[in-house]
mmCIF file of C-alpha atoms in Angstrom:
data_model
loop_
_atom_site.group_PDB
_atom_site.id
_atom_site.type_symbol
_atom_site.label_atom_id
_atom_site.label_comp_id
_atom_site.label_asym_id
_atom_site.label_seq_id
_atom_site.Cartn_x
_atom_site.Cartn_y
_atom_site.Cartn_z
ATOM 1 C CA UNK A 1 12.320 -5.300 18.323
ATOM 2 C CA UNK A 2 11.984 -3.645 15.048
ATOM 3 C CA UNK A 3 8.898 -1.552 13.369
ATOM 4 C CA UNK A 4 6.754 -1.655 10.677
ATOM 5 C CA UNK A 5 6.083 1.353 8.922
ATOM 6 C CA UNK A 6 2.871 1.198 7.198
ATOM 7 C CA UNK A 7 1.738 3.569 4.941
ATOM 8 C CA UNK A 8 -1.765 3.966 3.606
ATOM 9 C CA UNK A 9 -3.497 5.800 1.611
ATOM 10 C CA UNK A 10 -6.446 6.209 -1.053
ATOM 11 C CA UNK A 11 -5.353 5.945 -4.702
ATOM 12 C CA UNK A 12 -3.793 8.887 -5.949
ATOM 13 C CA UNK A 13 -2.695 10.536 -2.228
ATOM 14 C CA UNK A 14 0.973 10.120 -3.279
ATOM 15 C CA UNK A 15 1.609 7.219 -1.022
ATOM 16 C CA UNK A 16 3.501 5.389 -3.354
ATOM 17 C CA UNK A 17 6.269 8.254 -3.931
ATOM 18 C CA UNK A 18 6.292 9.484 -0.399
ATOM 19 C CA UNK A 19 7.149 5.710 0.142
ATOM 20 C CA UNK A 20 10.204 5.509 -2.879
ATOM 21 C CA UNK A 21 11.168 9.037 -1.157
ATOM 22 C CA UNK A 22 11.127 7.749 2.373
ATOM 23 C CA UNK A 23 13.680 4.662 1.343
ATOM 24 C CA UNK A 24 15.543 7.128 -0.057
ATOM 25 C CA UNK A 25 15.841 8.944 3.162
ATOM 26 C CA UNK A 26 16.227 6.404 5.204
ATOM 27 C CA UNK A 27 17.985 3.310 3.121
ATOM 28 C CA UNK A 28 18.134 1.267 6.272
ATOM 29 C CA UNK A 29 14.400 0.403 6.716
ATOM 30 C CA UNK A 30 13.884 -2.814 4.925
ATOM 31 C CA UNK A 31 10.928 -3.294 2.081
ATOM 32 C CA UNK A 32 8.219 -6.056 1.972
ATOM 33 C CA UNK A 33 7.215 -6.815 -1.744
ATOM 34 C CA UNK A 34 3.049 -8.034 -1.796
ATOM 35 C CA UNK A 35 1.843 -10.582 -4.286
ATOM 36 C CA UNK A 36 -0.870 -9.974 -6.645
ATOM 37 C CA UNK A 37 -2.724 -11.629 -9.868
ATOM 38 C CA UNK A 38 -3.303 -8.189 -11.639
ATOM 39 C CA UNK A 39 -1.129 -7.311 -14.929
ATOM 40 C CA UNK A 40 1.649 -5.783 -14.309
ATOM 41 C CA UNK A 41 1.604 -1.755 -15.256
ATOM 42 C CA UNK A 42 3.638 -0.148 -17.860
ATOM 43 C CA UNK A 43 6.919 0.577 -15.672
ATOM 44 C CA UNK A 44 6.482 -1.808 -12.972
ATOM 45 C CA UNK A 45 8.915 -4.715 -12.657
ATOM 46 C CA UNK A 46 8.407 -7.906 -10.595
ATOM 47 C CA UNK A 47 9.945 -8.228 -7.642
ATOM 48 C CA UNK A 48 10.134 -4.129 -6.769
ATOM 49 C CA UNK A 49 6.558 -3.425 -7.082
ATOM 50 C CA UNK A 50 5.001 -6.643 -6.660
ATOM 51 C CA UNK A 51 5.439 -10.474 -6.974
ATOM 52 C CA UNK A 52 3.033 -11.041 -10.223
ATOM 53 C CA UNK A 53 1.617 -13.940 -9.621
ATOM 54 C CA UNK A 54 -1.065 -16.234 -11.112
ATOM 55 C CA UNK A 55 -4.406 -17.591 -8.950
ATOM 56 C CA UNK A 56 -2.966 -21.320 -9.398
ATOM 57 C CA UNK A 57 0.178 -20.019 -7.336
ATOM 58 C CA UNK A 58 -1.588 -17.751 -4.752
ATOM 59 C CA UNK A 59 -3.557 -21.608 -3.957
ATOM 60 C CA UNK A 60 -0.578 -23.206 -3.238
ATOM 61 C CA UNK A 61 0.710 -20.524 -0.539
ATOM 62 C CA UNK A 62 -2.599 -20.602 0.823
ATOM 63 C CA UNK A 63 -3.074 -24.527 0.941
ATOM 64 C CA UNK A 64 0.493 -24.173 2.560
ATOM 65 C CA UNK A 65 -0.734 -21.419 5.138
ATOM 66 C CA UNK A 66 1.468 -19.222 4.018
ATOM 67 C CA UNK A 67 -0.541 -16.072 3.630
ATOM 68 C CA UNK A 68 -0.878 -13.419 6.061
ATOM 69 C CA UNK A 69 -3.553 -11.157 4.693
ATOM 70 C CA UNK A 70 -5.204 -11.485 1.573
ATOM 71 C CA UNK A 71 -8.116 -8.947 -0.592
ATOM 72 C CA UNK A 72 -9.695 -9.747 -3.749
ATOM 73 C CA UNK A 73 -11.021 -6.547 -5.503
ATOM 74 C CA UNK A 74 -13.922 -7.001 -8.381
ATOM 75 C CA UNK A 75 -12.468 -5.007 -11.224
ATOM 76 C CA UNK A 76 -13.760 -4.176 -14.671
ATOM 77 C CA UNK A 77 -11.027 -6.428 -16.034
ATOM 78 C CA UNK A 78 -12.356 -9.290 -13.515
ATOM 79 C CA UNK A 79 -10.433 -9.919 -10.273
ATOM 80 C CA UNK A 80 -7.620 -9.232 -8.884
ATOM 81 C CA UNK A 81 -5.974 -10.401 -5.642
ATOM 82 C CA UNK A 82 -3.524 -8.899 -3.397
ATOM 83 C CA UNK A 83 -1.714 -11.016 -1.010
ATOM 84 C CA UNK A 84 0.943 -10.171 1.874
ATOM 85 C CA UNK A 85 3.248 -13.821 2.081
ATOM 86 C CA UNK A 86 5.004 -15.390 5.029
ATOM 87 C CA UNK A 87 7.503 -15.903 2.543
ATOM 88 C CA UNK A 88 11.426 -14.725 5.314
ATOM 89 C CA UNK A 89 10.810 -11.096 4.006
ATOM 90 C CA UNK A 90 10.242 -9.966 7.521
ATOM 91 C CA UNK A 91 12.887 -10.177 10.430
ATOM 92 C CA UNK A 92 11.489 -8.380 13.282
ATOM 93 C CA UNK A 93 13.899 -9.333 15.424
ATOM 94 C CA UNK A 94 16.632 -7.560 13.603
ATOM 95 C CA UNK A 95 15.132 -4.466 11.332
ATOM 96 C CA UNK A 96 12.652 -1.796 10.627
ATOM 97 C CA UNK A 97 10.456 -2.009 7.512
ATOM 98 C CA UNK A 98 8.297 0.237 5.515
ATOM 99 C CA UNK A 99 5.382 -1.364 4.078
ATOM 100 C CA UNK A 100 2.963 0.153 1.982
ATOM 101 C CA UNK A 101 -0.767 -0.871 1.460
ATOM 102 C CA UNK A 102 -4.325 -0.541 2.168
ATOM 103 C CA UNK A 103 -6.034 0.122 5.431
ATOM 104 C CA UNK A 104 -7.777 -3.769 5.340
ATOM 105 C CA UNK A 105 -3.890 -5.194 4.575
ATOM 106 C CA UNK A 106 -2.703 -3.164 7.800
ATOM 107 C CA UNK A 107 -5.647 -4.734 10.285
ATOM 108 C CA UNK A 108 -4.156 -7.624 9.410
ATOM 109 C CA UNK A 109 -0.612 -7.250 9.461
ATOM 110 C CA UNK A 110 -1.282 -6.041 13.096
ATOM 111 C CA UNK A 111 -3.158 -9.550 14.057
ATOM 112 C CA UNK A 112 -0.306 -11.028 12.664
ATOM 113 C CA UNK A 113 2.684 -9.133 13.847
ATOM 114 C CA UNK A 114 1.608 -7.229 17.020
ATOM 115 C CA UNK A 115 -0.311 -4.052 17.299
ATOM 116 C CA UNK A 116 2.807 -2.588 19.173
ATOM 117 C CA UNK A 117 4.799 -3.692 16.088
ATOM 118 C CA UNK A 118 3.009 -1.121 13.551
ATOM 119 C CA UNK A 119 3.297 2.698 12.768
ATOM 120 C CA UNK A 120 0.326 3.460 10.423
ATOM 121 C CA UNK A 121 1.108 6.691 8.291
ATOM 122 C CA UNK A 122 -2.116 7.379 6.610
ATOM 123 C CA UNK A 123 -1.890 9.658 3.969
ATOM 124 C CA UNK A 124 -4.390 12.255 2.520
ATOM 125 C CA UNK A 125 -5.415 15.033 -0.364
ATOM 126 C CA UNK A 126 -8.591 16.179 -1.104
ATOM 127 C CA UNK A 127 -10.889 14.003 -3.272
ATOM 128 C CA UNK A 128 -11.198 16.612 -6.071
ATOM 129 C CA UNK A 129 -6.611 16.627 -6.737
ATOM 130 C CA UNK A 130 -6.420 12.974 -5.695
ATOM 131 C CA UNK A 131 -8.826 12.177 -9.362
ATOM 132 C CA UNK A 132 -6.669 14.978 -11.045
ATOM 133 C CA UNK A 133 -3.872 12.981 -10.533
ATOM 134 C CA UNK A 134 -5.260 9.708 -11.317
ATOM 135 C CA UNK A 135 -6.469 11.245 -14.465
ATOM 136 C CA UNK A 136 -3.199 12.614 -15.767
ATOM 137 C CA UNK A 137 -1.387 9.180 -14.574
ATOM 138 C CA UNK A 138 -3.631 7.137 -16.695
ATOM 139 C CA UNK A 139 -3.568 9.565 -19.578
ATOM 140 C CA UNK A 140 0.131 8.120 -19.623
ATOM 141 C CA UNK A 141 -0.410 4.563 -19.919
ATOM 142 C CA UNK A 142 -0.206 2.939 -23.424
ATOM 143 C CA UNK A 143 -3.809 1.839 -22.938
ATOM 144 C CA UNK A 144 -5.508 4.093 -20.033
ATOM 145 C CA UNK A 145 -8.161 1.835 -17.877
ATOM 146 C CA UNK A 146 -10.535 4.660 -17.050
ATOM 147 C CA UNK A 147 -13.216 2.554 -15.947
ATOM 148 C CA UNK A 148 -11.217 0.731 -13.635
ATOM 149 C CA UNK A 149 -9.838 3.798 -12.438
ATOM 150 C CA UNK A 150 -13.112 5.131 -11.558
ATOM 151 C CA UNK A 151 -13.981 2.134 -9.606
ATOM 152 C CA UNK A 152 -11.324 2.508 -7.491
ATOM 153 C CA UNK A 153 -11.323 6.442 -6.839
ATOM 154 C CA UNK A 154 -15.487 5.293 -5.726
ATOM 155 C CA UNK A 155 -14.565 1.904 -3.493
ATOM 156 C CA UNK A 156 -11.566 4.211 -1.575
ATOM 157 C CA UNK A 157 -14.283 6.353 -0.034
ATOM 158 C CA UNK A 158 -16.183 3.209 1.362
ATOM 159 C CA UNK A 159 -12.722 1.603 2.136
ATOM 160 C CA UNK A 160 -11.495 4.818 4.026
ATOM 161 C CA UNK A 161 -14.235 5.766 5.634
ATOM 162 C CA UNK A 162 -13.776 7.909 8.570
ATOM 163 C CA UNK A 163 -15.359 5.179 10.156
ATOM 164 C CA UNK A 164 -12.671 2.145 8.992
ATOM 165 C CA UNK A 165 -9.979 4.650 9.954
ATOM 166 C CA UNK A 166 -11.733 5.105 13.663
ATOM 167 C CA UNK A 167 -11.825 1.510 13.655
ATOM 168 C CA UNK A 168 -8.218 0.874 12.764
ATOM 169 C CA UNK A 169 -6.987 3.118 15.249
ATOM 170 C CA UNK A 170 -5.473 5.797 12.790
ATOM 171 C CA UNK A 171 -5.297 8.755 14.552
ATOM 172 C CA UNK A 172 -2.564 10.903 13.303
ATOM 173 C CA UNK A 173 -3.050 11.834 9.470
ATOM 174 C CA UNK A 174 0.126 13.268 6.966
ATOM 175 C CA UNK A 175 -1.516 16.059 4.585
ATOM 176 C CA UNK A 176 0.164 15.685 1.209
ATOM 177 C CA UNK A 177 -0.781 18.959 -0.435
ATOM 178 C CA UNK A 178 3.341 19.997 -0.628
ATOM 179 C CA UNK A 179 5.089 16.440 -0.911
ATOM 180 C CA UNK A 180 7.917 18.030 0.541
ATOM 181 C CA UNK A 181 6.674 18.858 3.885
ATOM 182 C CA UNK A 182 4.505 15.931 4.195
ATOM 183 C CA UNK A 183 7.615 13.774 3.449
ATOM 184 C CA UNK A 184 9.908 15.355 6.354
ATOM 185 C CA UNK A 185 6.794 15.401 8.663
ATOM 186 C CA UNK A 186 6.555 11.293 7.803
ATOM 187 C CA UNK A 187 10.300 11.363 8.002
ATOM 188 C CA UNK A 188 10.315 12.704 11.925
ATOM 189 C CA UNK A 189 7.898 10.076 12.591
ATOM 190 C CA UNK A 190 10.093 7.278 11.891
ATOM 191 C CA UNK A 191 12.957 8.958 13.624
ATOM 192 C CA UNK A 192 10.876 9.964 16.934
ATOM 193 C CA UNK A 193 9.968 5.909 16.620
#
């Protein structure tokens, strides 16, 4: 039976390069693309990041039960949903996947798929470097969405609470302060999997 690697993270902790690095590691794990209703970012294509979606189409997978997990987030820009889809991505009979996402998306890709089924990799840097870096990666956007970027540094301490990550059963934490060690720390955890 195959794995799912979940990684997690609060904005800015480097989860989403640890995760391009890991695939580059490992090019056999398989990738699950989520669905969302936001704009797509400068750089972002559909279909790699996400599946950019409107609301109308997000009804019809859920009025055809289709959708595994599913958060709406109240933005400055108004809201914006994020949707995991029983859409044939996932083959657990026959791979591993690494998955990427938020701590309330992996509670309930384990209802779905099996507790035993998931690896959370939670991923962490101190508050104070994680809003340097979202700083500097808005500053490169054509039109930087400060606000919005301050909402979510603020809703990530709520949603990460040490308290939520109790909860969840995440236990073992990757450190990303040198990207390199925390990726071949993440990397051994696959591989001892």
């Amino acid at each position: 039976m195959g794995k799912i690697y979940y990684i997690m993270g609060k904005s800015s902790s480097g989860k989403d390069t640890l995760y391009k690095e890991v695939l580059k590691e490992l090019p056999e794990l398989r990738t699950l693309v989520l669905y969302t209703t936001r704009p797509i970012r400068e750089g972002e294509r559909e279909g790699v990041e996400y599946h950019f979606v409107t609301d109308k189409e997000l009804t019809i997978f859920r009025n055809a039960g289709k959708i595994i997990e599913e958060r709406t987030y109240d933005t400055v820009y108004g809201a914006w949903k994020y949707a995991t889809i029983e859409d044939g991505q996932i083959n657990l009979s026959s791979y591993d996947y690494l998955v990427i996402g938020t701590l309330e998306s992996y509670e309930w890709m384990k209802q779905y798929y099996g507790e035993e089924n998931l690896v959370p990799i939670y991923v962490e840097v101190e508050d104070g470097e994680r809003l340097s870096r979202a700083l500097n990666r808005e500053r490169q956007q054509e039109t930087p969405k400060y606000e919005e970027m301050c909402r979510r540094f603020l809703a990530d301490q709520k949603d990460f609470s040490e308290a939520h990550l109790r909860e969840a059963g995440i236990t073992k934490r990757f450190y990303n302060g040198d990207k390199k060690q925390c990726l071949e720390e993440i990397i051994g955890e696959i591989r001892d999997e």
